[in-house]
Coordinates of C-alpha atoms in Angstrom, one line a residue:
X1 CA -47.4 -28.5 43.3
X2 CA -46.4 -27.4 39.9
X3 CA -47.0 -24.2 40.4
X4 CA -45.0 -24.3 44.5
X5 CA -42.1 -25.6 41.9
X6 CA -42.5 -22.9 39.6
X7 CA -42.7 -19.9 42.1
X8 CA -39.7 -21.5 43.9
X9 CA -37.3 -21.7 40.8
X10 CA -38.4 -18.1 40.2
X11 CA -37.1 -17.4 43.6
X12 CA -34.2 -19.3 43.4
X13 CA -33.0 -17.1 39.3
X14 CA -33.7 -13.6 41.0
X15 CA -31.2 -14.7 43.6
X16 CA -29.1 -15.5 41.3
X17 CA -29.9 -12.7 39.4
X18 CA -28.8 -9.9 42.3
X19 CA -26.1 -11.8 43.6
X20 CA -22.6 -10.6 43.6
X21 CA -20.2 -11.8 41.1
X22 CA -17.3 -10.9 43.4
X23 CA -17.5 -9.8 47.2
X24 CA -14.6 -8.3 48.4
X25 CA -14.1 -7.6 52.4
X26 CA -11.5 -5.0 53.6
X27 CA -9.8 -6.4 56.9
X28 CA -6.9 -3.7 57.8
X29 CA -4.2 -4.8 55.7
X30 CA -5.6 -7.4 54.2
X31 CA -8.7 -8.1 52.0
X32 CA -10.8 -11.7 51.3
X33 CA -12.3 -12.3 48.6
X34 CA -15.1 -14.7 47.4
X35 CA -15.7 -15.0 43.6
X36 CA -18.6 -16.8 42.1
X37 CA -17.7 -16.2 38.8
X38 CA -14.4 -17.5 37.4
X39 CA -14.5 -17.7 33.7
X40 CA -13.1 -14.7 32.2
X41 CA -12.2 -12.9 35.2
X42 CA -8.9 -12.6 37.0
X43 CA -8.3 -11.5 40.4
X44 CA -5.2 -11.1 42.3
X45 CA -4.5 -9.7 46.0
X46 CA -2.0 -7.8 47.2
X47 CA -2.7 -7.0 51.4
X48 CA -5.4 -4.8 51.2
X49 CA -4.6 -4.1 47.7
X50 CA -7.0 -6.0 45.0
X51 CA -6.7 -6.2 41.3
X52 CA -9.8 -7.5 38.8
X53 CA -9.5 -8.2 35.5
X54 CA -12.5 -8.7 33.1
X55 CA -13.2 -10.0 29.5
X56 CA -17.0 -10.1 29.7
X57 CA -18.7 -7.7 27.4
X58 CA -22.2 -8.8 27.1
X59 CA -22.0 -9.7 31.0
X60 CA -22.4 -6.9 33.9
X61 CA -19.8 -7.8 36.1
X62 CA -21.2 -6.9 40.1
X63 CA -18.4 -5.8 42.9
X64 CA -19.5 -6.0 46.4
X65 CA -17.0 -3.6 48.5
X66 CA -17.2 -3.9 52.5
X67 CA -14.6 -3.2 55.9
X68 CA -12.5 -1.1 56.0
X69 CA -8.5 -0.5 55.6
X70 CA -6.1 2.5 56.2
X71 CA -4.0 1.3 53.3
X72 CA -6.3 -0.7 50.1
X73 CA -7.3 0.1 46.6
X74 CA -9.3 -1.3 43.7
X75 CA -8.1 -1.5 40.6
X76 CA -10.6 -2.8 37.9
X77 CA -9.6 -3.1 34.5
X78 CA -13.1 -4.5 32.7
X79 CA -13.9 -5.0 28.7
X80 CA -17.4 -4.3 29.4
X81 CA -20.1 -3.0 31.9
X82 CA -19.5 -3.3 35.7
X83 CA -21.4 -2.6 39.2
X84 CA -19.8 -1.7 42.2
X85 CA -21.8 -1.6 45.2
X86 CA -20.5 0.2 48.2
X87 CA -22.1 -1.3 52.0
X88 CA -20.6 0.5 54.8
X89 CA -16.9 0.8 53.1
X90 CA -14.2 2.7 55.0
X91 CA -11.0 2.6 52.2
X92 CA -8.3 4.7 52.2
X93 CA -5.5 4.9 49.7
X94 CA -1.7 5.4 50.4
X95 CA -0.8 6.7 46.9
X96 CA -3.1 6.3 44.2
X97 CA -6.7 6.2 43.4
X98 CA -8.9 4.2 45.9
X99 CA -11.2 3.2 43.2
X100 CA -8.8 3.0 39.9
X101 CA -10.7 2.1 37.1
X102 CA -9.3 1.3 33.5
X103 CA -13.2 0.3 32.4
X104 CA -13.9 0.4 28.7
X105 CA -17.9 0.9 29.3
X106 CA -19.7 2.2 31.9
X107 CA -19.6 1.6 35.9
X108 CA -22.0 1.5 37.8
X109 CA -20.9 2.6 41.9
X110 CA -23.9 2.3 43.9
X111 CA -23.9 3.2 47.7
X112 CA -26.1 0.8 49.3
X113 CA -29.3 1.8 51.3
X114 CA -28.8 3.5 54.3
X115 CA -25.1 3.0 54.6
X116 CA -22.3 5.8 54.8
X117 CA -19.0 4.6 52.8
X118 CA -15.9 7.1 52.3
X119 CA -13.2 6.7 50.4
X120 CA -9.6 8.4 50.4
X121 CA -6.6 9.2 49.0
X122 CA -3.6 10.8 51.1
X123 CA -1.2 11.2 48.4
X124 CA -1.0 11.0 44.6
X125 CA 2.2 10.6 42.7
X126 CA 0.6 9.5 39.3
X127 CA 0.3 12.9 37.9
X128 CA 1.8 11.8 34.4
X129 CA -0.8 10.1 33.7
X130 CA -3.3 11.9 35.7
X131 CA -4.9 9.6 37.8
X132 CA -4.3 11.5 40.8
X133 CA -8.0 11.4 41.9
X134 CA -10.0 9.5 45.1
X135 CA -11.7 8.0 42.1
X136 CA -10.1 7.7 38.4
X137 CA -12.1 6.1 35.6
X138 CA -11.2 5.9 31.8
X139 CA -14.9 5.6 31.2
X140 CA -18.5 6.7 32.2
X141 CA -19.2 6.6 35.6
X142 CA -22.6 6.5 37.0
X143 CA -22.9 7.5 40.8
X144 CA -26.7 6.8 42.7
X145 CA -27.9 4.7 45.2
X146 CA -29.5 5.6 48.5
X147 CA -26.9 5.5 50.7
X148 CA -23.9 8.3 51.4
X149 CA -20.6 8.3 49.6
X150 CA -17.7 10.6 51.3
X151 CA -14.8 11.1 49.0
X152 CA -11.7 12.9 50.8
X153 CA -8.7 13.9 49.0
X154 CA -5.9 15.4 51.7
X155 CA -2.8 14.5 49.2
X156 CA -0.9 16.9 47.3
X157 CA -2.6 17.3 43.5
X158 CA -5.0 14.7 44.4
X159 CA -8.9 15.4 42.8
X160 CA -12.0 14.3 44.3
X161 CA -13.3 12.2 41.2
X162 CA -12.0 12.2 38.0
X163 CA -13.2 11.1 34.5
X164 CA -12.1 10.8 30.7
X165 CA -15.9 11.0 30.0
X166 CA -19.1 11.3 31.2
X167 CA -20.5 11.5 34.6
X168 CA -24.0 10.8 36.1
X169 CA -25.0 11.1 39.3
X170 CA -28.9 10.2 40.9
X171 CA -30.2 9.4 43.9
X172 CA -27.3 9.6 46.6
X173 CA -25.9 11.6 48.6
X174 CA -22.3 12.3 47.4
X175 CA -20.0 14.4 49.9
X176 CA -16.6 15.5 48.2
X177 CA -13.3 17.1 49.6
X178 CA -9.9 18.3 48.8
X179 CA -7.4 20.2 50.9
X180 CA -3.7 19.2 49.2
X181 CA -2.1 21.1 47.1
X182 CA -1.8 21.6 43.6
X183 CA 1.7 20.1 41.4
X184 CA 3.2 20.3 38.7
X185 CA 2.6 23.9 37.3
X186 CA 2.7 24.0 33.4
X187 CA 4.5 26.6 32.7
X188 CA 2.7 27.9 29.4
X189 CA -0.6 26.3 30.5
X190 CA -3.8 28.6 29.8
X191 CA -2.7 31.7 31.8
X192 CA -0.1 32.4 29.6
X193 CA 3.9 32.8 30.2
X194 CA 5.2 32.7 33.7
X195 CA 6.0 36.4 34.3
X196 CA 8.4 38.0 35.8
X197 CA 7.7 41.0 37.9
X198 CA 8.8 43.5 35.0
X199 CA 5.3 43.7 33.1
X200 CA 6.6 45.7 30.5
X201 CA 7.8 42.5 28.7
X202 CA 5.3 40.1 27.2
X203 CA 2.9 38.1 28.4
X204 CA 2.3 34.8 26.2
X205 CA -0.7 34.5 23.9
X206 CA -3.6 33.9 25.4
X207 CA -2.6 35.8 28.7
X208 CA -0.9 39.0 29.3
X209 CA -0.1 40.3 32.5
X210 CA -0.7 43.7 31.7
X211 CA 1.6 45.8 30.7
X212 CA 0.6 47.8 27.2
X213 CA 3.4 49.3 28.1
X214 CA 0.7 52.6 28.1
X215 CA 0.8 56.1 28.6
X216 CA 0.1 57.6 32.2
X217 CA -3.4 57.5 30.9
X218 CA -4.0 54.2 30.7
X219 CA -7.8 54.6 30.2
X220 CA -7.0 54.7 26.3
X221 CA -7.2 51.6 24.4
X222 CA -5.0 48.9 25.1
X223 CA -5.2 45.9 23.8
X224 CA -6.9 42.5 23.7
X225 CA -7.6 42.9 26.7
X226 CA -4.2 43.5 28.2
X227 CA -1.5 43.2 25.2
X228 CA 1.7 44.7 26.2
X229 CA 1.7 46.9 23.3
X230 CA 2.3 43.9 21.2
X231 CA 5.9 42.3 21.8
X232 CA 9.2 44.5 22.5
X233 CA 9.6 46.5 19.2
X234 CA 11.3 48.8 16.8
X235 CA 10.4 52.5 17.7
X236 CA 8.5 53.0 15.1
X237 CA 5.4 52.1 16.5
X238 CA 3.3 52.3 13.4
X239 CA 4.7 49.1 12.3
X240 CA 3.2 45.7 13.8
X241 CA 3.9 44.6 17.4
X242 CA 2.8 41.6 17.9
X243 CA -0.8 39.5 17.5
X244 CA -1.8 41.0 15.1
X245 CA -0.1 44.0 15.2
X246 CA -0.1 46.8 17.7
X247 CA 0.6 50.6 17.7
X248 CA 3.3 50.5 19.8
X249 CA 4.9 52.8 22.8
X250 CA 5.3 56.6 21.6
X251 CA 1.5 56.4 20.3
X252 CA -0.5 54.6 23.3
X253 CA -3.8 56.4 22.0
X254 CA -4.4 54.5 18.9
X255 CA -5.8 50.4 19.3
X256 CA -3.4 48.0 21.1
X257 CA -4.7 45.2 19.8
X258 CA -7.5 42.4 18.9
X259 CA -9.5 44.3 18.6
X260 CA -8.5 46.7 21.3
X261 CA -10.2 47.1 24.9
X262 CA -9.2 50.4 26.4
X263 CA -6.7 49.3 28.6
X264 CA -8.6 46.3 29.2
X265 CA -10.6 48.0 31.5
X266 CA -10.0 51.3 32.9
X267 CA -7.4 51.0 35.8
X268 CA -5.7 52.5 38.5
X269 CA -2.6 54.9 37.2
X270 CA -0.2 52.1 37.8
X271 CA -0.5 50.6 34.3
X272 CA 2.4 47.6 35.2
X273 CA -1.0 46.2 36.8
X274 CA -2.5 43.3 34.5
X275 CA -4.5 45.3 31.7
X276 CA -8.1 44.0 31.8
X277 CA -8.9 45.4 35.6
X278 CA -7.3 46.3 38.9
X279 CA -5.9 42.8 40.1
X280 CA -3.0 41.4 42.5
X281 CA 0.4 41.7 41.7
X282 CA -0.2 38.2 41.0
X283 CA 1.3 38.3 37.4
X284 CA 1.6 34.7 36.2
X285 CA -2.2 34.3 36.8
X286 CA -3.0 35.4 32.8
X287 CA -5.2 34.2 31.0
X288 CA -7.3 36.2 28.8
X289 CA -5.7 39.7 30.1
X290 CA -5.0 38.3 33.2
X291 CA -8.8 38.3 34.3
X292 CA -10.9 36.4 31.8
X293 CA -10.3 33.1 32.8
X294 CA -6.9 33.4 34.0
X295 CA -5.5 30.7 35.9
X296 CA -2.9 28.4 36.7
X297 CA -2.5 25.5 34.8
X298 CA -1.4 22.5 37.0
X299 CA -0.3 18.7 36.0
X300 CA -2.8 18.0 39.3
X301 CA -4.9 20.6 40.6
X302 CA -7.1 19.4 43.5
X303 CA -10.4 19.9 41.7
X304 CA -13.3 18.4 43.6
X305 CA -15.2 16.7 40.5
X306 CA -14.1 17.1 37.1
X307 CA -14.8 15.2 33.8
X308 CA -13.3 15.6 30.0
X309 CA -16.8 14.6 29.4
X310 CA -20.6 16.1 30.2
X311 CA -21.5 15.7 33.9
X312 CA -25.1 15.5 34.6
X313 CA -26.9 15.5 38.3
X314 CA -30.2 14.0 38.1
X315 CA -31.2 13.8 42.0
X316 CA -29.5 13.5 45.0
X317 CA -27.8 15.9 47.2
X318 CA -24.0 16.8 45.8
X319 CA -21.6 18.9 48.3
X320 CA -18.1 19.8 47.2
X321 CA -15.6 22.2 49.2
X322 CA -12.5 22.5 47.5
X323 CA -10.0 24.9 49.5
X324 CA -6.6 25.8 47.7
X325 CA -6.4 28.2 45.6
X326 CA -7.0 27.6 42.0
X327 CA -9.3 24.3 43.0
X328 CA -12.6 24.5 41.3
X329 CA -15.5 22.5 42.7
X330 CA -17.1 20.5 39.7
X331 CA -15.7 21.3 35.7
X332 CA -17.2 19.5 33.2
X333 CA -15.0 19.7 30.1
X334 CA -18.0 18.9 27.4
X335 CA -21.0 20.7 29.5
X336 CA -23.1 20.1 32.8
X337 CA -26.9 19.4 33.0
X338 CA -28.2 20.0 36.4
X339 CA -32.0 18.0 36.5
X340 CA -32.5 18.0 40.2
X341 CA -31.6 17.3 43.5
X342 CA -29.3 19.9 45.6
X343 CA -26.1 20.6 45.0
X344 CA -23.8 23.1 47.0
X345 CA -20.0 23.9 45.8
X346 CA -17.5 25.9 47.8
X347 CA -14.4 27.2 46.3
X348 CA -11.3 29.3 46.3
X349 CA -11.7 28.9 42.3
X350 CA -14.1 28.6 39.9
X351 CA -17.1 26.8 42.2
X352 CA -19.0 25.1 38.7
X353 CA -17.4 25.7 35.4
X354 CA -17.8 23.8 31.4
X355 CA -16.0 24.2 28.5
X356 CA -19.5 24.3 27.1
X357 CA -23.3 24.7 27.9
X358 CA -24.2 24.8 31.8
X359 CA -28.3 23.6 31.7
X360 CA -30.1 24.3 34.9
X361 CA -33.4 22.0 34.6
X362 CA -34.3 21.6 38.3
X363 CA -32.0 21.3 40.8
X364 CA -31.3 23.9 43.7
X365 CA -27.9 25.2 43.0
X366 CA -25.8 27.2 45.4
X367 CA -22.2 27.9 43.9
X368 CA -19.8 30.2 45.9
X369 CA -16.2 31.3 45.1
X370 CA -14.0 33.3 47.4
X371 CA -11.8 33.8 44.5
X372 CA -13.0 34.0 41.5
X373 CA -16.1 33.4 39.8
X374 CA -19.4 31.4 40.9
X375 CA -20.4 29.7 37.7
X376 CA -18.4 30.2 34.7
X377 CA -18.9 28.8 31.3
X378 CA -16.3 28.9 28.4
X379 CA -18.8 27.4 25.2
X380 CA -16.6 27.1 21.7
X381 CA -16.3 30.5 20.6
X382 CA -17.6 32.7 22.9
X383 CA -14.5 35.4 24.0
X384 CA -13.5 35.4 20.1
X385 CA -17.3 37.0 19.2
X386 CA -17.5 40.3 17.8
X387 CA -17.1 42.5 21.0
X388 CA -20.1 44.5 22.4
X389 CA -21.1 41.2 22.8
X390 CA -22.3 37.5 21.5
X391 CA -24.7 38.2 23.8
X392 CA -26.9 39.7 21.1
X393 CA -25.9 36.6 18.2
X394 CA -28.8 34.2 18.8
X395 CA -26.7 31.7 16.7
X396 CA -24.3 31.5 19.2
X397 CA -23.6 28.5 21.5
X398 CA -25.2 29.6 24.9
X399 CA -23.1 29.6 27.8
X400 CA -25.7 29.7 30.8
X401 CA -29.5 28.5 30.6
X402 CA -31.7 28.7 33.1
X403 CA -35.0 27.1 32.8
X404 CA -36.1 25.6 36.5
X405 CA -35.2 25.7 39.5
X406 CA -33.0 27.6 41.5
X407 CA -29.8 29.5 41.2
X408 CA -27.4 30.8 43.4
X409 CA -24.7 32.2 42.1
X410 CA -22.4 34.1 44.8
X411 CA -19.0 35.4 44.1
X412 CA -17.5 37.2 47.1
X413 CA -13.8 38.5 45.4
X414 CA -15.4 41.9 44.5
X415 CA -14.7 43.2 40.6
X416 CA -13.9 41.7 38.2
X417 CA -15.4 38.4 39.3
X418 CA -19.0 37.5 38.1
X419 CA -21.6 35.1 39.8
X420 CA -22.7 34.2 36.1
X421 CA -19.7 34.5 34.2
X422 CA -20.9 33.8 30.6
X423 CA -17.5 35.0 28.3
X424 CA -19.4 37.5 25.7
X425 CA -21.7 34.0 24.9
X426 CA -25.5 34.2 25.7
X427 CA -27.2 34.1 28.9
X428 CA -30.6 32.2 28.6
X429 CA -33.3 32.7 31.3
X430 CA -36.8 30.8 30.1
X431 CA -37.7 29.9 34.0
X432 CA -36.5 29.1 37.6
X433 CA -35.1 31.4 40.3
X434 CA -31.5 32.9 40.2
X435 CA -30.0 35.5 43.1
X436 CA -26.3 36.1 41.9
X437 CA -23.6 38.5 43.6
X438 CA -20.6 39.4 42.3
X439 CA -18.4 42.8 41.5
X440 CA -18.9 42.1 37.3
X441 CA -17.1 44.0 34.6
X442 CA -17.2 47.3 35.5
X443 CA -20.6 47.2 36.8
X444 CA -21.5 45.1 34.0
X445 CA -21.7 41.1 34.4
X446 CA -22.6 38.8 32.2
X447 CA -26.5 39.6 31.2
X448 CA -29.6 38.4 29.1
X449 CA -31.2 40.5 26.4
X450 CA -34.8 40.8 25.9
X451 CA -34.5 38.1 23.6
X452 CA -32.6 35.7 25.9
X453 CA -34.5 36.5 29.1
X454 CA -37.7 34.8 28.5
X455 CA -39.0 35.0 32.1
X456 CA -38.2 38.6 33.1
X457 CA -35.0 39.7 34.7
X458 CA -33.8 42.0 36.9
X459 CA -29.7 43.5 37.0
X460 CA -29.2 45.3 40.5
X461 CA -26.1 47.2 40.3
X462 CA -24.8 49.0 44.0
X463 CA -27.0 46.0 45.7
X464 CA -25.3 46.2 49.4
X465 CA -24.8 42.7 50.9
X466 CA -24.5 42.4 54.5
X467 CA -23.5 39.0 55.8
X468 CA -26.0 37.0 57.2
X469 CA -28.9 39.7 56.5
X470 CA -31.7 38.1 54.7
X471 CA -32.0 40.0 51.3
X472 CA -36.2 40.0 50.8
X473 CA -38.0 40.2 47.4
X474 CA -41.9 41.5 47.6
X475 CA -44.1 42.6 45.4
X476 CA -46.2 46.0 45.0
X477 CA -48.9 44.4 48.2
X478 CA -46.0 43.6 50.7
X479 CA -45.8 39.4 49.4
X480 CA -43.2 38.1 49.7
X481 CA -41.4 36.5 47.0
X482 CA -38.1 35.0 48.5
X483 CA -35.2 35.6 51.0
X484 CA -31.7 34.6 50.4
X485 CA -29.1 34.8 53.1
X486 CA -25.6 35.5 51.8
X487 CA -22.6 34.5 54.5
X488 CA -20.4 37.3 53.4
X489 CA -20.3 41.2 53.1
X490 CA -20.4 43.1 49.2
X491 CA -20.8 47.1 49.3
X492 CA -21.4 47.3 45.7
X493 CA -22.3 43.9 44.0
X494 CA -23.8 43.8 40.6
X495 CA -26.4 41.3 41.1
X496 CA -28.8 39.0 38.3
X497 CA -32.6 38.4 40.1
X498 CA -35.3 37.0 38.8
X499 CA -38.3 34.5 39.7
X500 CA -41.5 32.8 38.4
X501 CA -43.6 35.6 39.8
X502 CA -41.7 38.3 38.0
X503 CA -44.2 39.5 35.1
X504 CA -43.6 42.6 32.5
X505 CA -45.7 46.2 34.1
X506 CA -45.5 45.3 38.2
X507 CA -43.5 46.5 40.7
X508 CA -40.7 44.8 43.4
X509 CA -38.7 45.8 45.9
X510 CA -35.5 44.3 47.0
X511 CA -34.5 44.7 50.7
X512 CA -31.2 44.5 52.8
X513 CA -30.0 45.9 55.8
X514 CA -29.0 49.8 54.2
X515 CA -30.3 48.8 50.9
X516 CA -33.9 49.3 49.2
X517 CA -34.9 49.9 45.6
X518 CA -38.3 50.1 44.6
X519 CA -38.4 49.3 40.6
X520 CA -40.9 48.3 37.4
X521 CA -40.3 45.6 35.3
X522 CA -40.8 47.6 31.7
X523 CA -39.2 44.7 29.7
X524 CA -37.7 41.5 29.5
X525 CA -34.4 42.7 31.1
X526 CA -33.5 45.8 32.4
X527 CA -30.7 47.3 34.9
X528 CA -31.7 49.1 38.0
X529 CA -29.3 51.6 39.5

């Protein structure tokens, strides 16, 4: 009997244990809620509106969300850790973050087993204080659970999710979409000053539209990498013209610049276009010459996931389709660690980009960009390195590393978009599988060195890519190795390859419709023309 008594009570504390603090049901315009927990928690409702307010700190406080309403929200505003568990939600937002959450630890938003929940936002009005997201948090935010979680953004400058710090996501699946457009333009944001068609004048620091102004031949050195011949000067062009002095008009042979890029890149004859490579007339898209890293900066751009933290994927499947132009699928401010799972990014910008360290560890990665480039990492100091390249400064902060896994990196826009772009940092390739396309620098992307590429590596430069023709890698006996299918056409792409079957003294070929080479691998890294 004592021990019926004891198994019962045991029963009775795990209930307890798993049940919700607050259960909230979404009933068109209106919401019920039952709360089992009153002490230090506030709750008030507004329709389908519903506001919590928590002092716990040493107690999780659990959220069960269920129904469905065209026009509701949660706002949560907790002191310490919270759970909010998702079973067959259908929510949609008005204006304003679905889930708004002002949490000063971590959340927890779990999609139940076997359930599909979506949340979305149709517009987004907050962009002063930039919660103009599907999901906002001021805290961590841990995504998993083995259930489906849609998140649809349609209004103008709304994101996907968006964090102050980090996120983690495990286990789910987690679909994301934005299709509004971006607002509120800054006007001296990253790309440098708004332009005006006349290239001749200057172009902001960091991002200059391209005018040196140059000679005819504007294959001579320019600038850094696109200065307009320093800022409108004296004509005496030996004296300084601008950051941190440039030989000015009459003398376009001498350096332009910091520390002076011939003409950025060697152009077409129309030197007004932005100095670092042939680009649109596009000329408030700046940046670092225009083309390193030149974009828009927006008040709200309609980024699919982006943190000021680290993101990490652990497991799960991730999809994230951004589609207006300057959107970028998944930016993680502080660095992204992808452990496992799938993930696969579509996106007029940037599809996966970090102010710091991009770690592939597992997962299977595809990242395509129809505008720019496929995975691009910014680390602290990489662009400002010695030129002729960071690349070969094993101190440096690595931008890319590659250790399991696979990674496809596509970048349709042609030149000078990159699948890996890795700004003058180090590309680091110890393992795993990566097939990248893009038009590079010249022919030149982004690359390893012997020391960096630890598994051996491959660059393909004139690799023709023929839309849906598989692209086959076999070695010297006819194996083969593996087939990737790219959904759009590239004459000339400049392509990264390796796999775990690559070793130092055999021989591949790679294989696409009008395309075979036949080479050796005689190092770590080579090219292959």
């Amino acid at each position: 009997m004592k021990k019926i008594l004891l198994w019962t009570l045991s029963l009775l504390m795990c209930s307890v244990c798993y049940a919700e603090d607050i259960t909230i049901r979404f009933n068109g315009s209106s919401a019920k809620v039952s709360q089992t927990t009153n002490d230090s928690v506030k709750v008030t409702v507004d329709g389908a509106r519903v506001s919590i307010e928590s002092q716990y700190t040493s107690h999780k406080l659990t959220i069960l969300l269920k129904g469905k309403s065209d026009d509701g929200q949660l706002r949560l505003k907790t002191a310490g850790k919270a759970k909010i568990r998702l079973d067959g939600l259908n929510l949609t937002s008005q204006e304003g973050a679905t889930l708004d959450l002002k949490n000063k630890k971590k959340v927890e938003i779990v999609a139940a087993k076997g359930t599909k929940n979506t949340l979305t936002t149709t517009a987004c009005k907050d962009t002063a204080n930039h919660k103009a997201a599907v999901i906002w948090s001021k805290d961590k935010v841990l995504f998993s659970g083995k259930g489906t979680l849609n998140i649809v953004a349609t209004g103008d400058g709304c994101r996907g999710i968006k964090t102050k710090k980090d996120i983690t996501i495990e286990e789910l699946t987690l679909n994301v979409t934005t299709t509004g457009d971006n607002l509120g333009e800054k006007p001296f944001g990253f790309g440098g000053f708004p332009m005006p068609n006349d290239s001749t004048m200057f172009g902001g620091f960091p991002g200059f539209p391209g005018g040196f102004p140059m000679s005819n031949d504007s294959t001579k050195l320019g600038g850094f990498p696109g200065f307009p011949g320093g800022f409108p000067m004296p004509n005496d062009s030996t004296k300084f013209g601008g950051f941190p002095g440039f030989p000015m008009p009459n003398d376009s042979t001498k350096f332009g610049g910091f520390p002076g890029f011939p003409g950025g890149f060697p152009m077409h004859g129309d030197s007004t276009i932005r100095a670092d490579f042939p680009m649109p007339d596009d000329s408030i898209q700046g940046g670092f010459g225009g083309g390193f890293g030149g974009k828009h900066k927006y008040v709200a751009s309609t980024k699919g996931i982006a943190s000021k933290g680290k993101i990490t994927i652990n497991s799960g499947n991730v999809n994230v389709r951004t589609t207006t132009a300057g959107a970028e699928g998944i930016e993680g401010k502080q660095g992204i660690a992808f452990n496992g799972g799938n993930v696969d990014v579509l996106s007029p910008d940037d599809a996966i980009n970090a102010g710091a360290t991009i770690e592939f560890n597992g997962t299977h990665v595809i990242a395509r960009s129809t505008g720019n480039d496929a995975i691009d990492s910014n680390p602290p100091g990489g662009f400002f390195m010695p030129f002729g390249g960071s690349n070969n400064n094993q101190d440096a902060i690595p931008a890319i590393v590659v250790r399991d896994g696979t990674v496809y990196a596509w970048s349709q826009v042609g030149s000078p978009e990159e699948g890996l772009d890795c700004d003058f940092s180090p590309l680091v390739i110890e393992g795993g599988t990566i097939f990248s396309v893009g038009g590079g620098m010249g022919e030149m992307p982004s690359v390893p060195t012997n020391e960096t590429a630890k598994q051996p590596t491959v660059l393909l430069i004139g690799l023709n890519i023929v839309k849906d023709e598989p692209v086959t890698i076999s070695d010297s006996s006819g194996k083969l190795l593996e087939t990737v299918t790219i959904p759009f056409s590239m004459r000339r792409s400049a392509s990264i390859v390796t796999c775990p079957a690559f070793k130092i003294g055999s021989t591949y070929t790679v294989k696409t419709k009008g395309y075979e080479k036949t080479f050796t691998l005689k190092e770590n890294f080579m090219t292959v023309r």
